[in-house]
Amino acid sequence: GEDVEQSLFLSVREGDSSVINCTYTDSSSTYLYWYKQEPGAGLQLLTYIFSNMDMKQDQRLTVLLNKKDKHLSLRIADTQTGDSAIYFCAETYRGYSSASKIIFGSGTRLSIRP
Amino acid sequence: DVKVTQSSRYLVKRTGEKVFLECVQDMDHENMFWYRQDPGLGLRLIYFSYDVKMKEKGDIPEGYSVSREKKERFSLILESASTNQTSMYLCASSTVGPEAFFGQGTRLTVV
C-alpha cells in the first residue's frame, strides 16, 4: 500500500538552513506536496512539485525530488522563528477508482533555537 | 478565497452517542476528504468523496460513515462514539490541480 514517511522532529538554529526529508512509496504520484501547520490552525499548502520535475525553488524554499529513490526534501533557507510549525509531506495516490486521494506523512515538527 | 468551514471547533460527546461532523466548502469542488490527526501519526484518511453520493473508504474507515447529499457538504458520522475516536478531525476539498484546502479542524473529545 501507499506510505509516506518522515522524521518526527527537527531542531535548527535561527538563520541556519532547515532540511526536512520524506520518502514515499507510490511511484505513480502526480504531485508531491509540503503542507505547513501552525499551532491551532489547519493545514496550508506551502509548495508542491510535479512528478516530472527534479527541483523547484520559491524564495527561501527549495524542493528536491529524487524519483529513483522516492525521496522528497524541503529546504528552508535562513530559518526564522515564524517557520516553527509542523511540516507534512504528502503525495497523490490514485486507487482502484478514478479518484485521487492525498496521503500524508506523520509530520515533522520544526523548532527554532535562538 | 476558498473557504472550507467545519461546523464546530470543539466538541465533547459521551461514549455511545451518534456524532455528526459537518463540513461545507464554497468553491464547487468535486473532491472532499475527512482526515483524523493524531500526534506522531500525521493525517490518516477516513473517507473521501469525488462526487455527490459517491464515497470511498480511506485507510481507517472503521467506526465511521459519511454522507454527501449536496456537492458543497460532506458529513462524517460516528455511529457510536468511542474514546479511541477522540482526535482532531480535518476536512478538505479539492478540484483538478494540486491543492487541497483544509478547514480549521474539529477537536472531538469522547468521554
Tab-separated table of C-alpha atoms in Angstrom:
chain	number	residue	atom	x	y	z
A	1	GLY	CA	0.000	0.000	0.000
A	2	GLU	CA	0.885	3.619	-0.182
A	3	ASP	CA	3.013	5.122	2.575
A	4	VAL	CA	4.778	8.388	3.285
A	5	GLU	CA	7.472	8.540	5.957
A	6	GLN	CA	9.250	11.429	7.603
A	7	SER	CA	11.074	12.035	10.849
A	8	LEU	CA	9.062	13.498	13.718
A	9	PHE	CA	11.319	16.290	14.950
A	10	LEU	CA	13.932	18.727	13.680
A	11	SER	CA	15.656	21.487	15.629
A	12	VAL	CA	17.733	24.160	13.905
A	13	ARG	CA	19.400	27.407	14.900
A	14	GLU	CA	17.817	30.634	13.733
A	15	GLY	CA	19.427	31.752	10.483
A	16	ASP	CA	20.584	28.251	9.511
A	17	SER	CA	19.020	26.170	6.766
A	18	SER	CA	16.445	23.521	7.638
A	19	VAL	CA	16.175	20.349	5.596
A	20	ILE	CA	13.142	18.135	6.078
A	21	ASN	CA	13.201	14.752	4.364
A	22	CYS	CA	10.472	12.405	3.256
A	23	THR	CA	10.213	9.052	1.492
A	24	TYR	CA	7.158	7.790	-0.332
A	25	THR	CA	6.122	4.539	-1.949
A	26	ASP	CA	3.754	5.295	-4.817
A	27	SER	CA	5.865	5.811	-7.922
A	28	SER	CA	2.807	6.898	-9.917
A	29	SER	CA	2.186	10.000	-7.793
A	30	THR	CA	1.334	13.016	-9.907
A	31	TYR	CA	2.118	15.637	-7.299
A	32	LEU	CA	4.166	15.709	-4.137
A	33	TYR	CA	3.469	18.336	-1.567
A	34	TRP	CA	4.681	20.120	1.501
A	35	TYR	CA	1.997	21.410	3.817
A	36	LYS	CA	2.576	23.595	6.859
A	37	GLN	CA	0.519	23.545	10.037
A	38	GLU	CA	0.978	26.305	12.573
A	39	PRO	CA	-0.256	25.807	16.148
A	40	GLY	CA	-4.049	25.757	16.372
A	41	ALA	CA	-4.505	26.080	12.636
A	42	GLY	CA	-5.456	23.867	9.731
A	43	LEU	CA	-3.018	22.828	7.009
A	44	GLN	CA	-1.842	25.240	4.368
A	45	LEU	CA	-0.141	24.256	1.153
A	46	LEU	CA	3.426	25.509	1.299
A	47	THR	CA	4.639	24.243	-2.053
A	48	TYR	CA	4.278	21.304	-4.400
A	49	ILE	CA	6.256	19.695	-7.166
A	50	PHE	CA	5.025	17.916	-10.243
A	51	SER	CA	6.403	14.419	-10.532
A	52	ASN	CA	8.330	15.115	-13.755
A	53	MET	CA	10.403	17.834	-12.067
A	54	ASP	CA	13.605	17.418	-10.084
A	55	MET	CA	13.676	20.718	-8.301
A	56	LYS	CA	11.501	23.683	-7.552
A	57	GLN	CA	12.594	26.911	-5.902
A	58	ASP	CA	10.335	29.531	-4.412
A	59	GLN	CA	12.062	32.305	-2.456
A	60	ARG	CA	13.504	30.655	0.686
A	61	LEU	CA	12.061	27.251	-0.176
A	62	THR	CA	13.752	24.604	-2.311
A	63	VAL	CA	12.099	21.277	-3.054
A	64	LEU	CA	14.193	18.406	-4.375
A	65	LEU	CA	12.665	15.257	-5.830
A	66	ASN	CA	14.620	12.051	-6.415
A	67	LYS	CA	12.192	9.743	-8.195
A	68	LYS	CA	14.596	6.849	-8.348
A	69	ASP	CA	14.933	6.761	-4.557
A	70	LYS	CA	11.378	8.077	-3.957
A	71	HIS	CA	12.816	10.811	-1.794
A	72	LEU	CA	11.478	14.336	-1.372
A	73	SER	CA	13.110	17.108	0.621
A	74	LEU	CA	12.236	20.627	1.661
A	75	ARG	CA	14.990	23.120	2.362
A	76	ILE	CA	14.175	26.359	4.142
A	77	ALA	CA	16.974	28.891	3.864
A	78	ASP	CA	17.648	31.416	6.649
A	79	THR	CA	15.192	29.756	9.028
A	80	GLN	CA	13.197	32.203	11.140
A	81	THR	CA	11.119	31.808	14.299
A	82	GLY	CA	7.996	32.155	12.160
A	83	ASP	CA	8.944	28.930	10.420
A	84	SER	CA	8.199	26.962	13.602
A	85	ALA	CA	5.433	24.576	12.625
A	86	ILE	CA	4.679	21.005	11.674
A	87	TYR	CA	5.570	20.223	8.067
A	88	PHE	CA	3.732	17.438	6.304
A	89	CYS	CA	4.961	15.644	3.237
A	90	ALA	CA	2.169	14.285	1.041
A	91	GLU	CA	1.604	12.537	-2.266
A	92	THR	CA	-1.350	11.933	-4.509
A	93	TYR	CA	-2.406	8.339	-4.831
A	94	ARG	CA	-4.782	7.020	-7.416
A	95	GLY	CA	-6.535	3.899	-6.177
A	96	TYR	CA	-8.790	1.467	-7.948
A	97	SER	CA	-11.346	4.117	-8.752
A	98	SER	CA	-10.646	7.176	-10.865
A	99	ALA	CA	-10.435	9.367	-7.793
A	100	SER	CA	-7.166	10.574	-6.360
A	101	LYS	CA	-6.550	10.897	-2.680
A	102	ILE	CA	-3.779	12.650	-0.824
A	103	ILE	CA	-1.671	10.571	1.548
A	104	PHE	CA	0.190	12.386	4.320
A	105	GLY	CA	3.255	11.570	6.326
A	106	SER	CA	3.397	11.822	10.106
A	107	GLY	CA	4.633	15.406	10.046
A	108	THR	CA	7.972	16.881	11.138
A	109	ARG	CA	7.856	19.369	13.966
A	110	LEU	CA	10.402	22.082	13.242
A	111	SER	CA	11.634	24.051	16.239
A	112	ILE	CA	13.985	27.015	16.071
A	113	ARG	CA	16.760	27.659	18.584
A	114	PRO	CA	17.936	31.248	19.186
B	1	ASP	CA	-10.708	32.844	-1.317
B	2	VAL	CA	-11.586	29.205	-0.983
B	3	LYS	CA	-13.298	28.515	2.261
B	4	VAL	CA	-13.766	25.177	3.957
B	5	THR	CA	-15.847	25.500	7.082
B	6	GLN	CA	-16.227	22.899	9.778
B	7	SER	CA	-19.257	23.359	11.954
B	8	SER	CA	-17.516	23.137	15.332
B	9	ARG	CA	-14.018	23.824	16.606
B	10	TYR	CA	-14.513	21.804	19.787
B	11	LEU	CA	-16.943	19.026	20.665
B	12	VAL	CA	-17.357	16.874	23.746
B	13	LYS	CA	-19.536	13.780	23.400
B	14	ARG	CA	-20.335	10.765	25.514
B	15	THR	CA	-19.420	7.199	24.664
B	16	GLY	CA	-22.146	5.610	22.573
B	17	GLU	CA	-23.551	8.867	21.213
B	18	LYS	CA	-24.090	9.362	17.500
B	19	VAL	CA	-21.923	12.257	16.376
B	20	PHE	CA	-22.164	14.344	13.220
B	21	LEU	CA	-19.262	16.444	11.972
B	22	GLU	CA	-20.209	18.808	9.187
B	23	CYS	CA	-18.025	20.352	6.513
B	24	VAL	CA	-19.028	22.882	3.874
B	25	GLN	CA	-16.945	24.274	1.004
B	26	ASP	CA	-17.868	27.216	-1.177
B	27	MET	CA	-15.787	26.590	-4.299
B	28	ASP	CA	-17.793	23.918	-6.111
B	29	HIS	CA	-15.024	21.359	-5.569
B	30	GLU	CA	-15.678	17.799	-6.663
B	31	ASN	CA	-13.485	16.120	-4.060
B	32	MET	CA	-13.929	16.234	-0.320
B	33	PHE	CA	-11.993	14.409	2.376
B	34	TRP	CA	-12.153	13.593	6.061
B	35	TYR	CA	-8.902	13.002	7.937
B	36	ARG	CA	-8.107	12.490	11.560
B	37	GLN	CA	-4.891	13.859	13.004
B	38	ASP	CA	-3.149	12.238	15.957
B	39	PRO	CA	0.293	13.081	17.357
B	40	GLY	CA	3.037	11.063	15.693
B	41	LEU	CA	0.625	9.541	13.188
B	42	GLY	CA	0.062	12.518	10.937
B	43	LEU	CA	-3.147	12.724	8.958
B	44	ARG	CA	-4.946	9.488	8.234
B	45	LEU	CA	-7.672	9.377	5.620
B	46	ILE	CA	-11.040	8.170	6.880
B	47	TYR	CA	-13.262	8.632	3.819
B	48	PHE	CA	-13.326	10.717	0.707
B	49	SER	CA	-15.892	11.624	-1.899
B	50	TYR	CA	-15.336	12.550	-5.545
B	51	ASP	CA	-18.926	13.430	-6.401
B	52	VAL	CA	-22.361	13.785	-4.874
B	53	LYS	CA	-23.469	10.500	-3.322
B	54	MET	CA	-20.101	8.910	-4.193
B	55	LYS	CA	-17.720	7.848	-1.460
B	56	GLU	CA	-14.643	5.729	-0.987
B	57	LYS	CA	-13.090	4.286	2.113
B	58	GLY	CA	-9.770	5.655	3.172
B	59	ASP	CA	-7.253	3.945	5.388
B	60	ILE	CA	-9.225	3.903	8.644
B	61	PRO	CA	-12.981	3.823	7.885
B	62	GLU	CA	-13.987	1.509	10.732
B	63	GLY	CA	-16.444	3.123	13.111
B	64	TYR	CA	-17.242	5.950	10.687
B	65	SER	CA	-19.636	6.635	7.860
B	66	VAL	CA	-20.108	9.637	5.576
B	67	SER	CA	-22.825	11.391	3.657
B	68	ARG	CA	-22.605	13.627	0.595
B	69	GLU	CA	-26.101	14.622	-0.463
B	70	LYS	CA	-25.036	18.001	-1.849
B	71	LYS	CA	-21.813	18.944	-3.566
B	72	GLU	CA	-20.832	21.545	-1.012
B	73	ARG	CA	-21.414	19.459	2.110
B	74	PHE	CA	-19.620	16.367	3.379
B	75	SER	CA	-20.642	14.910	6.724
B	76	LEU	CA	-18.705	12.499	8.900
B	77	ILE	CA	-20.775	10.311	11.193
B	78	LEU	CA	-19.619	8.399	14.217
B	79	GLU	CA	-22.387	5.853	14.674
B	80	SER	CA	-21.495	5.092	18.293
B	81	ALA	CA	-18.674	7.254	19.589
B	82	SER	CA	-15.866	5.575	21.484
B	83	THR	CA	-12.981	7.029	23.466
B	84	ASN	CA	-10.456	5.940	20.821
B	85	GLN	CA	-12.179	8.319	18.410
B	86	THR	CA	-11.008	11.278	20.469
B	87	SER	CA	-8.951	13.193	17.931
B	88	MET	CA	-8.632	16.242	15.705
B	89	TYR	CA	-10.765	15.859	12.583
B	90	LEU	CA	-9.847	17.775	9.448
B	91	CYS	CA	-11.985	18.246	6.379
B	92	ALA	CA	-10.516	19.181	2.999
B	93	SER	CA	-11.722	19.835	-0.519
B	94	SER	CA	-10.031	19.870	-3.904
B	95	THR	CA	-10.659	20.005	-7.611
B	96	VAL	CA	-8.402	19.318	-10.600
B	97	GLY	CA	-4.976	20.651	-9.807
B	98	PRO	CA	-2.653	20.026	-6.923
B	99	GLU	CA	-4.021	21.864	-3.952
B	100	ALA	CA	-6.360	20.619	-1.244
B	101	PHE	CA	-7.895	23.241	1.015
B	102	PHE	CA	-8.374	22.462	4.672
B	103	GLY	CA	-10.811	23.553	7.315
B	104	GLN	CA	-9.685	24.649	10.758
B	105	GLY	CA	-10.393	21.278	12.295
B	106	THR	CA	-12.758	19.926	14.934
B	107	ARG	CA	-11.239	18.687	18.149
B	108	LEU	CA	-13.527	15.917	19.352
B	109	THR	CA	-13.309	14.526	22.858
B	110	VAL	CA	-15.294	11.393	23.693
B	111	VAL	CA	-15.760	10.825	27.416
